[in-house]
Amino acid sequence: MKTFADRLRRASLKVAAFAAILGTPGVANAQADDWEVYFPQAASPLMQQIRDFNYPLQILIGLIVLFVLALLAWVIIRYNAKANPVPSRTTHNTVVEVLWTVVPVLILVGIAIPSFSLLFAQYDPARAIEDYNPDESITVKAIGRAGWYWSYEYPDNGNITVDSFIVRDADGNYAGEPRLLETTAPMVVPVDTVVHLQATADPTGVIHAFAMPAMAMKLDAVPGRINEMWFRADRQGIFYGQCSELCGAGHAFMPIEMHVVSQDQFAEWSELVLTDPSAANGLLDTWEEERLAALD
Ligand SMILES: [Cu+2]
């Protein structure tokens, strides 16, 4: 028979394995790894801050859960009816009451301060990036379309419009790779550049939401209204997101595919896509192959 110490050791090994999964170093793309349960690897400064903030919070929450559990166990064992034939008549304990009010308040205020500063930073790059220069940023407008796809417009770069449909085969079946995430033409942004992302939806359509977890982005796309957030991609590659507002029959089939390329590549793409969109797409594929080849 297994001793308690054996079980404890096995349990702690499991916890260590779980922690190793959480700390898996970055992969080429922002897709989830097998068995990944934590946030995606950060690809923007804000996502990195959110990850860094969340780790100590998880530990704090874990400690509080254990503490409350221990208190409950103590009360159940030490103060049950069997152990106390004559019930205590205690009704108040001022010290304990003050403590269980003040301590949680201090903990919550301690969490709220960095929390609010992150919330504000989501809408103001100057709060998260020291050398932020608005003149070097670009604007991309993401439009959630009623026919279940996204369009991207680049008002700073000669009125580019990209219609981004999910990939299907000749029979109309979903054929993309990764499954349900590949699009006919992705959103393209330059690396190390602040992108102001404006989200809206077809004026006669429904509400969608633009979500890109690796960049800490989630923004409602509402008909007749513009919402704005920013991100800065810190590494090149292909990143995926999905519509995150239940919008209708095609909700699961309007993926967001984002190619982060070098600034020179972005300049080249943004010229070419105006005249020859399919050549521009081919260029993106070539660049991605080159990037992956260079990683090996
Ligand atoms: Cu949608």
CSV table of C-alpha atoms and ligand atoms in Angstrom, one decimal:
chain,number,residue,atom,x,y,z
A,1,MET,CA,0.0,0.0,0.0
A,2,LYS,CA,1.2,3.5,-0.8
A,3,THR,CA,2.1,5.6,2.1
A,4,PHE,CA,0.9,9.2,2.5
A,5,ALA,CA,4.5,10.5,1.9
A,6,ASP,CA,4.6,8.6,-1.5
A,7,ARG,CA,1.3,10.1,-2.6
A,8,LEU,CA,2.5,13.6,-1.5
A,9,ARG,CA,5.8,13.1,-3.5
A,10,ARG,CA,3.8,12.0,-6.6
A,11,ALA,CA,1.5,14.9,-6.3
A,12,SER,CA,4.3,17.4,-6.0
A,13,LEU,CA,5.9,15.8,-9.2
A,14,LYS,CA,2.6,16.5,-11.0
A,15,VAL,CA,2.6,20.0,-9.8
A,16,ALA,CA,6.2,20.5,-11.0
A,17,ALA,CA,5.3,19.0,-14.4
A,18,PHE,CA,2.3,21.4,-14.6
A,19,ALA,CA,4.5,24.4,-13.7
A,20,ALA,CA,6.9,23.3,-16.5
A,21,ILE,CA,4.1,23.4,-19.0
A,22,LEU,CA,3.2,26.9,-17.8
A,23,GLY,CA,6.8,28.1,-18.3
A,24,THR,CA,7.3,26.5,-21.8
A,25,PRO,CA,9.5,28.9,-23.7
A,26,GLY,CA,8.2,30.7,-26.7
A,27,VAL,CA,7.3,28.9,-29.9
A,28,ALA,CA,7.5,30.2,-33.5
A,29,ASN,CA,3.8,31.2,-33.6
A,30,ALA,CA,1.2,32.2,-31.2
A,31,GLN,CA,-0.8,29.1,-31.3
A,32,ALA,CA,-1.4,27.1,-28.2
A,33,ASP,CA,1.0,24.3,-27.6
A,34,ASP,CA,-0.3,20.8,-26.8
A,35,TRP,CA,-1.8,20.8,-23.3
A,36,GLU,CA,-1.2,24.5,-22.9
A,37,VAL,CA,-3.5,25.9,-20.2
A,38,TYR,CA,-2.0,29.3,-19.5
A,39,PHE,CA,-2.0,32.5,-21.5
A,40,PRO,CA,-0.4,32.4,-24.9
A,41,GLN,CA,3.3,33.5,-25.2
A,42,ALA,CA,3.3,37.3,-25.2
A,43,ALA,CA,4.0,39.0,-28.5
A,44,SER,CA,3.4,42.5,-27.3
A,45,PRO,CA,4.6,44.5,-24.3
A,46,LEU,CA,1.1,44.7,-22.8
A,47,MET,CA,0.6,41.0,-23.0
A,48,GLN,CA,4.0,40.5,-21.3
A,49,GLN,CA,2.9,42.8,-18.5
A,50,ILE,CA,-0.4,41.0,-18.1
A,51,ARG,CA,1.5,37.7,-17.8
A,52,ASP,CA,3.9,39.1,-15.3
A,53,PHE,CA,1.1,40.5,-13.2
A,54,ASN,CA,-0.9,37.3,-13.4
A,55,TYR,CA,1.8,34.9,-12.0
A,56,PRO,CA,2.1,36.5,-8.5
A,57,LEU,CA,-1.7,36.8,-8.5
A,58,GLN,CA,-2.1,33.1,-9.0
A,59,ILE,CA,0.2,32.4,-6.1
A,60,LEU,CA,-1.6,34.9,-3.9
A,61,ILE,CA,-4.9,33.3,-4.7
A,62,GLY,CA,-3.6,29.8,-4.1
A,63,LEU,CA,-2.3,30.8,-0.7
A,64,ILE,CA,-5.6,32.4,0.3
A,65,VAL,CA,-7.5,29.3,-0.8
A,66,LEU,CA,-5.2,27.1,1.3
A,67,PHE,CA,-5.5,29.4,4.3
A,68,VAL,CA,-9.3,29.4,4.2
A,69,LEU,CA,-9.3,25.7,3.7
A,70,ALA,CA,-7.1,25.3,6.8
A,71,LEU,CA,-9.4,27.5,8.8
A,72,LEU,CA,-12.5,25.5,7.7
A,73,ALA,CA,-10.8,22.2,8.6
A,74,TRP,CA,-9.8,23.6,12.0
A,75,VAL,CA,-13.4,24.7,12.8
A,76,ILE,CA,-14.9,21.4,11.6
A,77,ILE,CA,-12.6,19.2,13.6
A,78,ARG,CA,-12.0,21.3,16.7
A,79,TYR,CA,-15.5,22.8,17.2
A,80,ASN,CA,-18.0,20.2,16.1
A,81,ALA,CA,-20.9,19.2,18.3
A,82,LYS,CA,-19.3,15.9,19.4
A,83,ALA,CA,-16.1,17.6,20.6
A,84,ASN,CA,-18.1,20.3,22.3
A,85,PRO,CA,-21.1,18.9,24.3
A,86,VAL,CA,-21.5,22.4,25.9
A,87,PRO,CA,-21.6,25.0,23.1
A,88,SER,CA,-19.6,28.2,23.4
A,89,ARG,CA,-21.7,31.4,23.9
A,90,THR,CA,-19.1,33.6,22.0
A,91,THR,CA,-20.8,36.0,19.6
A,92,HIS,CA,-18.2,38.7,19.0
A,93,ASN,CA,-14.5,39.1,18.7
A,94,THR,CA,-13.6,42.7,17.8
A,95,VAL,CA,-9.9,41.9,16.9
A,96,VAL,CA,-10.8,39.1,14.6
A,97,GLU,CA,-13.6,41.1,12.9
A,98,VAL,CA,-11.3,44.1,12.3
A,99,LEU,CA,-8.6,41.8,10.9
A,100,TRP,CA,-10.9,40.0,8.5
A,101,THR,CA,-12.2,43.3,7.2
A,102,VAL,CA,-8.9,45.3,6.9
A,103,VAL,CA,-6.6,42.5,5.6
A,104,PRO,CA,-8.8,41.7,2.6
A,105,VAL,CA,-9.3,45.4,1.8
A,106,LEU,CA,-5.6,45.9,1.8
A,107,ILE,CA,-5.1,42.9,-0.5
A,108,LEU,CA,-7.8,44.1,-2.9
A,109,VAL,CA,-6.4,47.6,-3.0
A,110,GLY,CA,-3.0,46.2,-3.6
A,111,ILE,CA,-4.3,44.2,-6.6
A,112,ALA,CA,-6.4,47.1,-7.9
A,113,ILE,CA,-3.6,49.6,-8.3
A,114,PRO,CA,-1.5,47.7,-10.9
A,115,SER,CA,-4.7,46.3,-12.4
A,116,PHE,CA,-6.1,49.8,-13.2
A,117,SER,CA,-2.7,50.9,-14.5
A,118,LEU,CA,-2.8,48.0,-17.0
A,119,LEU,CA,-6.4,48.8,-18.0
A,120,PHE,CA,-5.5,52.4,-18.8
A,121,ALA,CA,-2.4,51.3,-20.7
A,122,GLN,CA,-4.6,49.2,-23.0
A,123,TYR,CA,-5.9,52.5,-24.5
A,124,ASP,CA,-2.8,54.6,-24.2
A,125,PRO,CA,0.6,53.4,-25.7
A,126,ALA,CA,2.5,56.1,-23.8
A,127,ARG,CA,1.7,54.4,-20.6
A,128,ALA,CA,3.3,51.1,-21.6
A,129,ILE,CA,6.1,52.2,-24.0
A,130,GLU,CA,8.8,54.7,-22.8
A,131,ASP,CA,9.9,56.0,-26.2
A,132,TYR,CA,6.4,56.1,-27.8
A,133,ASN,CA,6.3,58.3,-30.9
A,134,PRO,CA,2.8,58.8,-32.3
A,135,ASP,CA,4.3,59.8,-35.7
A,136,GLU,CA,5.7,56.3,-36.1
A,137,SER,CA,2.5,54.5,-35.5
A,138,ILE,CA,0.0,53.2,-38.0
A,139,THR,CA,-3.7,52.7,-38.0
A,140,VAL,CA,-5.6,49.6,-39.1
A,141,LYS,CA,-9.3,49.4,-39.2
A,142,ALA,CA,-10.9,45.9,-38.7
A,143,ILE,CA,-14.4,45.6,-39.9
A,144,GLY,CA,-16.6,42.6,-38.9
A,145,ARG,CA,-18.6,41.7,-41.9
A,146,ALA,CA,-22.2,40.3,-41.8
A,147,GLY,CA,-21.2,37.5,-44.3
A,148,TRP,CA,-18.9,36.2,-41.6
A,149,TYR,CA,-15.4,37.5,-42.4
A,150,TRP,CA,-13.2,40.4,-41.5
A,151,SER,CA,-12.0,43.3,-43.7
A,152,TYR,CA,-8.9,45.3,-42.9
A,153,GLU,CA,-8.3,48.9,-44.0
A,154,TYR,CA,-5.1,50.8,-43.8
A,155,PRO,CA,-6.0,54.5,-44.0
A,156,ASP,CA,-2.4,55.6,-43.6
A,157,ASN,CA,-1.1,53.4,-46.5
A,158,GLY,CA,-3.1,54.4,-49.6
A,159,ASN,CA,-6.5,52.9,-48.8
A,160,ILE,CA,-5.6,49.3,-48.8
A,161,THR,CA,-8.6,47.0,-48.2
A,162,VAL,CA,-8.1,43.3,-47.4
A,163,ASP,CA,-11.0,40.9,-47.3
A,164,SER,CA,-10.1,38.0,-45.1
A,165,PHE,CA,-12.2,34.9,-45.6
A,166,ILE,CA,-11.8,31.5,-44.0
A,167,VAL,CA,-10.0,29.0,-46.4
A,168,ARG,CA,-12.3,26.5,-48.1
A,169,ASP,CA,-11.7,23.8,-50.7
A,170,ALA,CA,-13.6,23.5,-54.0
A,171,ASP,CA,-16.5,21.7,-52.3
A,172,GLY,CA,-16.9,24.5,-49.8
A,173,ASN,CA,-15.5,22.5,-46.9
A,174,TYR,CA,-13.2,24.2,-44.4
A,175,ALA,CA,-9.6,23.4,-45.6
A,176,GLY,CA,-7.3,25.7,-43.8
A,177,GLU,CA,-4.3,24.8,-41.8
A,178,PRO,CA,-4.3,25.3,-38.8
A,179,ARG,CA,-7.9,24.2,-38.9
A,180,LEU,CA,-10.5,27.0,-38.9
A,181,LEU,CA,-7.8,29.6,-38.5
A,182,GLU,CA,-6.2,30.1,-42.0
A,183,THR,CA,-7.6,32.9,-44.1
A,184,THR,CA,-7.5,33.8,-47.8
A,185,ALA,CA,-5.6,37.0,-47.1
A,186,PRO,CA,-4.3,37.9,-43.7
A,187,MET,CA,-4.0,41.2,-41.8
A,188,VAL,CA,-0.4,42.4,-42.1
A,189,VAL,CA,1.4,44.6,-39.6
A,190,PRO,CA,5.1,45.7,-39.2
A,191,VAL,CA,7.0,44.5,-36.2
A,192,ASP,CA,8.1,46.9,-33.4
A,193,THR,CA,5.5,49.5,-34.5
A,194,VAL,CA,2.5,50.7,-32.6
A,195,VAL,CA,-0.7,49.8,-34.4
A,196,HIS,CA,-3.8,51.7,-33.5
A,197,LEU,CA,-6.5,49.1,-34.1
A,198,GLN,CA,-10.0,50.5,-34.8
A,199,ALA,CA,-12.8,48.0,-34.8
A,200,THR,CA,-16.2,48.4,-36.3
A,201,ALA,CA,-18.8,46.3,-38.1
A,202,ASP,CA,-21.1,46.5,-41.1
A,203,PRO,CA,-23.6,49.3,-40.5
A,204,THR,CA,-26.4,46.9,-41.2
A,205,GLY,CA,-24.8,43.9,-39.5
A,206,VAL,CA,-24.3,42.6,-36.0
A,207,ILE,CA,-21.7,43.0,-33.2
A,208,HIS,CA,-18.4,41.1,-33.5
A,209,ALA,CA,-15.3,41.3,-31.5
A,210,PHE,CA,-11.7,41.4,-32.7
A,211,ALA,CA,-9.5,39.3,-30.4
A,212,MET,CA,-5.8,38.5,-30.6
A,213,PRO,CA,-4.8,36.9,-27.4
A,214,ALA,CA,-1.0,37.0,-27.9
A,215,MET,CA,-1.3,40.8,-28.2
A,216,ALA,CA,-3.7,41.2,-25.3
A,217,MET,CA,-6.3,42.5,-27.7
A,218,LYS,CA,-10.1,42.1,-27.4
A,219,LEU,CA,-12.2,44.8,-28.8
A,220,ASP,CA,-15.9,44.9,-29.7
A,221,ALA,CA,-16.7,45.7,-33.3
A,222,VAL,CA,-20.1,47.5,-33.2
A,223,PRO,CA,-22.1,48.7,-36.2
A,224,GLY,CA,-22.0,52.5,-36.6
A,225,ARG,CA,-19.3,52.9,-34.0
A,226,ILE,CA,-15.5,52.9,-33.8
A,227,ASN,CA,-13.6,51.3,-30.8
A,228,GLU,CA,-9.9,51.7,-30.6
A,229,MET,CA,-7.1,49.9,-28.8
A,230,TRP,CA,-3.4,49.6,-29.7
A,231,PHE,CA,-0.8,46.9,-29.8
A,232,ARG,CA,2.9,46.6,-30.8
A,233,ALA,CA,4.0,43.2,-32.1
A,234,ASP,CA,7.4,42.4,-30.7
A,235,ARG,CA,8.3,39.5,-32.9
A,236,GLN,CA,7.6,38.3,-36.5
A,237,GLY,CA,5.4,35.4,-37.4
A,238,ILE,CA,1.8,34.4,-37.9
A,239,PHE,CA,-0.6,35.0,-35.1
A,240,TYR,CA,-4.2,33.8,-34.8
A,241,GLY,CA,-7.4,35.1,-33.2
A,242,GLN,CA,-11.1,34.6,-33.5
A,243,CYS,CA,-14.3,36.6,-33.5
A,244,SER,CA,-15.1,36.8,-29.8
A,245,GLU,CA,-18.6,38.1,-29.7
A,246,LEU,CA,-21.3,35.5,-30.5
A,247,CYS,CA,-22.4,37.1,-33.8
A,248,GLY,CA,-24.4,34.4,-35.6
A,249,ALA,CA,-24.2,31.3,-37.8
A,250,GLY,CA,-20.7,32.1,-39.0
A,251,HIS,CA,-19.2,33.1,-35.7
A,252,ALA,CA,-16.7,30.3,-35.5
A,253,PHE,CA,-15.7,30.7,-39.1
A,254,MET,CA,-14.4,34.2,-39.3
A,255,PRO,CA,-10.8,33.7,-38.0
A,256,ILE,CA,-8.2,36.5,-37.6
A,257,GLU,CA,-4.9,35.7,-39.2
A,258,MET,CA,-2.2,38.3,-38.6
A,259,HIS,CA,1.2,38.3,-40.2
A,260,VAL,CA,3.9,40.3,-38.4
A,261,VAL,CA,6.6,41.2,-40.9
A,262,SER,CA,9.7,43.5,-40.8
A,263,GLN,CA,9.1,47.2,-41.5
A,264,ASP,CA,10.8,46.9,-44.9
A,265,GLN,CA,8.6,43.9,-45.8
A,266,PHE,CA,5.5,45.8,-44.7
A,267,ALA,CA,6.5,48.8,-46.9
A,268,GLU,CA,6.9,46.4,-49.9
A,269,TRP,CA,3.6,44.5,-49.1
A,270,SER,CA,1.6,47.7,-48.7
A,271,GLU,CA,2.7,48.9,-52.2
A,272,LEU,CA,2.1,45.6,-53.9
A,273,VAL,CA,-1.2,44.8,-52.4
A,274,LEU,CA,-2.8,47.9,-54.0
A,275,THR,CA,-2.0,46.6,-57.5
A,276,ASP,CA,-1.7,42.8,-57.2
A,277,PRO,CA,-3.2,41.3,-54.0
A,278,SER,CA,-2.4,37.7,-55.0
A,279,ALA,CA,1.2,38.5,-55.6
A,280,ALA,CA,1.3,40.3,-52.2
A,281,ASN,CA,-0.1,37.1,-50.6
A,282,GLY,CA,2.6,35.0,-52.3
A,283,LEU,CA,5.2,37.4,-51.0
A,284,LEU,CA,3.9,36.8,-47.4
A,285,ASP,CA,4.1,33.0,-47.9
A,286,THR,CA,7.7,33.4,-49.1
A,287,TRP,CA,8.7,35.6,-46.2
A,288,GLU,CA,7.2,33.2,-43.7
A,289,GLU,CA,9.0,30.2,-45.3
A,290,GLU,CA,12.3,32.2,-45.1
A,291,ARG,CA,11.6,33.1,-41.4
A,292,LEU,CA,10.9,29.5,-40.5
A,293,ALA,CA,14.0,28.2,-42.4
A,294,ALA,CA,16.1,30.7,-40.5
A,295,LEU,CA,14.9,29.4,-37.2
A,296,ASP,CA,16.1,25.8,-37.9
B,1,CU,CU,-18.3,37.7,-35.6
